[in-house]
Amino acid sequence: MRFRSTIFALAATAWSGSAERAWAITGCDAFSAALRTEASDMQVEFGRAVVVSRTRSDSNVFDVTTKVDVDATLSCRGDEFLRFEARIGEPANARTNTNFERFQTAALKAALGWDAGKSRGVLRAMTADAREYLAASRERGDVYVAGKTEEHQPGGVSLGLMATGSDRTFVIVGPAGE
């Protein structure tokens, strides 16, 4: 009997460990390469960012530029993915909105391995929520008018979308970036 329970415990551990790995966020090198591939028509380029801070950090920050109206920042510690932020200015035209959605979808595929359908579904829901919260913030007359929504994924990964009158920002935060 003890032998069976040990085998069951080992099998459960192996199964849960493999399930966790399936949801794990990729490393920075793999993310960068995958994002370049997924959004190749946007001509994604990574460059070292100049960061001015009073504190010492062991993080590497990269400016991500595209040939479309989407910019981003990637923060890593070695090859460990900390944070990715993609931004567009508001008000945005239809082309910029489409490019932003495509770039976010590519980032989710690169970071989490999601397919386009799942990525678009999550992004559309988050965008609708952020716009609704932004409208409510305007109606209330908040001092800082903004809409924000977040999603928490297995493996300690968080997604966020913030909308203001001047910009919209999509964020992927890895487990070590919180």
Short mmCIF file of C-alpha atoms in Angstrom, two decimals:
data_model
loop_
_atom_site.label_atom_id
_atom_site.label_comp_id
_atom_site.label_asym_id
_atom_site.label_seq_id
_atom_site.Cartn_x
_atom_site.Cartn_y
_atom_site.Cartn_z
CA MET A 1 0.00 0.00 0.00
CA ARG A 2 2.80 2.40 0.88
CA PHE A 3 4.45 1.61 -2.47
CA ARG A 4 1.27 2.66 -4.38
CA SER A 5 0.93 5.93 -2.49
CA THR A 6 4.60 6.71 -3.17
CA ILE A 7 4.13 6.01 -6.88
CA PHE A 8 0.97 8.14 -6.91
CA ALA A 9 2.80 11.00 -5.15
CA LEU A 10 5.69 10.82 -7.62
CA ALA A 11 3.30 10.74 -10.58
CA ALA A 12 1.31 13.69 -9.21
CA THR A 13 4.52 15.66 -8.66
CA ALA A 14 5.77 14.91 -12.16
CA TRP A 15 2.40 15.82 -13.69
CA SER A 16 2.11 19.09 -11.77
CA GLY A 17 5.74 19.95 -12.52
CA SER A 18 5.23 19.43 -16.23
CA ALA A 19 1.98 21.41 -16.16
CA GLU A 20 3.81 24.28 -14.46
CA ARG A 21 6.54 24.23 -17.07
CA ALA A 22 3.94 24.45 -19.83
CA TRP A 23 2.80 27.78 -18.37
CA ALA A 24 6.24 29.07 -17.43
CA ILE A 25 7.41 32.28 -18.97
CA THR A 26 10.30 32.05 -21.40
CA GLY A 27 13.76 33.49 -20.81
CA CYS A 28 14.73 36.90 -22.21
CA ASP A 29 16.89 35.57 -25.05
CA ALA A 30 14.15 33.22 -26.22
CA PHE A 31 11.52 35.98 -25.80
CA SER A 32 13.55 38.46 -27.86
CA ALA A 33 14.13 35.97 -30.67
CA ALA A 34 10.49 34.83 -30.69
CA LEU A 35 9.15 38.41 -30.66
CA ARG A 36 11.38 39.33 -33.61
CA THR A 37 10.05 36.29 -35.48
CA GLU A 38 6.37 36.71 -34.53
CA ALA A 39 6.35 40.43 -35.38
CA SER A 40 8.91 40.33 -38.20
CA ASP A 41 6.80 42.59 -40.43
CA MET A 42 7.03 45.29 -37.72
CA GLN A 43 10.85 45.20 -37.81
CA VAL A 44 11.35 44.76 -34.06
CA GLU A 45 14.73 45.97 -32.79
CA PHE A 46 16.23 45.77 -29.29
CA GLY A 47 18.69 48.36 -27.97
CA ARG A 48 20.20 49.00 -24.56
CA ALA A 49 18.24 51.61 -22.64
CA VAL A 50 19.95 54.36 -20.68
CA VAL A 51 18.58 54.18 -17.14
CA VAL A 52 19.26 56.93 -14.62
CA SER A 53 18.59 55.87 -11.05
CA ARG A 54 19.84 56.50 -7.53
CA THR A 55 19.78 52.80 -6.77
CA ARG A 56 22.02 50.10 -8.16
CA SER A 57 20.24 47.41 -10.13
CA ASP A 58 21.39 44.14 -11.64
CA SER A 59 18.66 44.39 -14.29
CA ASN A 60 19.23 44.94 -17.98
CA VAL A 61 16.71 47.21 -19.70
CA PHE A 62 16.17 47.19 -23.45
CA ASP A 63 14.27 49.70 -25.58
CA VAL A 64 12.18 47.88 -28.16
CA THR A 65 11.41 49.83 -31.30
CA THR A 66 9.26 48.98 -34.30
CA LYS A 67 8.58 50.54 -37.68
CA VAL A 68 4.94 50.98 -36.56
CA ASP A 69 3.60 53.27 -33.81
CA VAL A 70 4.34 50.78 -31.02
CA ASP A 71 7.27 51.07 -28.60
CA ALA A 72 8.21 48.79 -25.73
CA THR A 73 10.65 48.14 -22.90
CA LEU A 74 12.02 44.77 -21.80
CA SER A 75 13.62 44.26 -18.38
CA CYS A 76 15.71 41.19 -17.63
CA ARG A 77 18.07 39.93 -14.96
CA GLY A 78 20.55 37.83 -16.88
CA ASP A 79 18.27 35.66 -19.00
CA GLU A 80 15.41 35.89 -16.47
CA PHE A 81 12.33 37.68 -17.83
CA LEU A 82 11.25 40.41 -15.40
CA ARG A 83 8.90 42.76 -17.27
CA PHE A 84 7.76 43.73 -20.75
CA GLU A 85 5.79 46.92 -21.48
CA ALA A 86 4.35 47.88 -24.88
CA ARG A 87 2.90 51.38 -25.43
CA ILE A 88 1.00 53.47 -27.93
CA GLY A 89 -0.10 57.09 -27.79
CA GLU A 90 -3.77 58.02 -27.55
CA PRO A 91 -5.93 58.88 -29.35
CA ALA A 92 -4.85 56.13 -31.73
CA ASN A 93 -6.09 55.57 -35.26
CA ALA A 94 -7.39 52.20 -36.48
CA ARG A 95 -4.03 51.19 -37.98
CA THR A 96 -2.17 51.88 -34.73
CA ASN A 97 -4.80 49.98 -32.71
CA THR A 98 -4.47 47.00 -35.07
CA ASN A 99 -0.67 47.07 -34.86
CA PHE A 100 -0.83 47.32 -31.06
CA GLU A 101 -3.13 44.27 -30.87
CA ARG A 102 -0.86 42.32 -33.23
CA PHE A 103 2.22 43.29 -31.20
CA GLN A 104 0.58 42.30 -27.90
CA THR A 105 -0.48 38.97 -29.44
CA ALA A 106 3.09 38.36 -30.64
CA ALA A 107 4.43 39.22 -27.16
CA LEU A 108 2.06 36.76 -25.47
CA LYS A 109 3.04 34.02 -27.91
CA ALA A 110 6.73 34.80 -27.38
CA ALA A 111 6.47 34.96 -23.57
CA LEU A 112 3.88 32.28 -22.79
CA GLY A 113 3.54 30.25 -25.97
CA TRP A 114 -0.15 31.11 -26.35
CA ASP A 115 -1.85 30.74 -29.72
CA ALA A 116 -3.27 33.79 -31.48
CA GLY A 117 -6.89 32.97 -30.62
CA LYS A 118 -6.31 32.72 -26.88
CA SER A 119 -4.14 35.85 -26.91
CA ARG A 120 -6.71 37.91 -28.83
CA GLY A 121 -9.53 36.77 -26.53
CA VAL A 122 -7.67 37.78 -23.38
CA LEU A 123 -6.52 41.07 -24.94
CA ARG A 124 -9.99 42.06 -26.17
CA ALA A 125 -11.49 41.40 -22.74
CA MET A 126 -8.74 43.38 -21.02
CA THR A 127 -9.08 46.26 -23.50
CA ALA A 128 -12.85 46.43 -23.00
CA ASP A 129 -12.43 46.44 -19.21
CA ALA A 130 -9.73 49.13 -19.29
CA ARG A 131 -11.87 51.36 -21.54
CA GLU A 132 -14.89 50.86 -19.28
CA TYR A 133 -12.82 51.74 -16.18
CA LEU A 134 -11.37 54.78 -18.00
CA ALA A 135 -14.89 56.02 -18.85
CA ALA A 136 -15.98 55.51 -15.23
CA SER A 137 -12.90 57.39 -14.02
CA ARG A 138 -13.80 60.34 -16.27
CA GLU A 139 -17.42 60.31 -15.07
CA ARG A 140 -16.35 60.32 -11.41
CA GLY A 141 -13.98 63.23 -12.06
CA ASP A 142 -10.97 61.40 -10.64
CA VAL A 143 -7.83 63.44 -10.15
CA TYR A 144 -5.87 60.87 -12.19
CA VAL A 145 -8.15 59.71 -15.00
CA ALA A 146 -7.18 56.15 -15.93
CA GLY A 147 -8.50 52.66 -16.50
CA LYS A 148 -6.53 49.61 -15.40
CA THR A 149 -7.16 45.90 -15.51
CA GLU A 150 -5.01 42.88 -14.75
CA GLU A 151 -5.01 39.13 -15.21
CA HIS A 152 -3.00 36.63 -13.18
CA GLN A 153 -1.76 33.51 -14.93
CA PRO A 154 -0.31 30.25 -13.61
CA GLY A 155 3.39 30.35 -12.82
CA GLY A 156 3.25 33.78 -11.18
CA VAL A 157 2.84 35.69 -14.45
CA SER A 158 0.69 38.83 -14.45
CA LEU A 159 -0.75 40.75 -17.39
CA GLY A 160 -1.89 44.35 -17.12
CA LEU A 161 -3.45 46.96 -19.38
CA MET A 162 -3.61 50.65 -18.47
CA ALA A 163 -5.43 53.31 -20.48
CA THR A 164 -5.33 57.08 -20.08
CA GLY A 165 -6.23 59.96 -22.36
CA SER A 166 -2.63 60.13 -23.59
CA ASP A 167 -1.49 56.49 -23.86
CA ARG A 168 -2.24 52.80 -23.53
CA THR A 169 0.25 50.37 -21.98
CA PHE A 170 0.26 46.56 -21.97
CA VAL A 171 2.46 44.81 -19.40
CA ILE A 172 3.68 41.25 -18.90
CA VAL A 173 5.33 40.72 -15.51
CA GLY A 174 7.28 37.54 -14.84
CA PRO A 175 7.36 35.83 -11.45
CA ALA A 176 10.63 37.55 -10.48
CA GLY A 177 9.45 40.99 -11.69
CA GLU A 178 6.81 41.53 -9.06
#
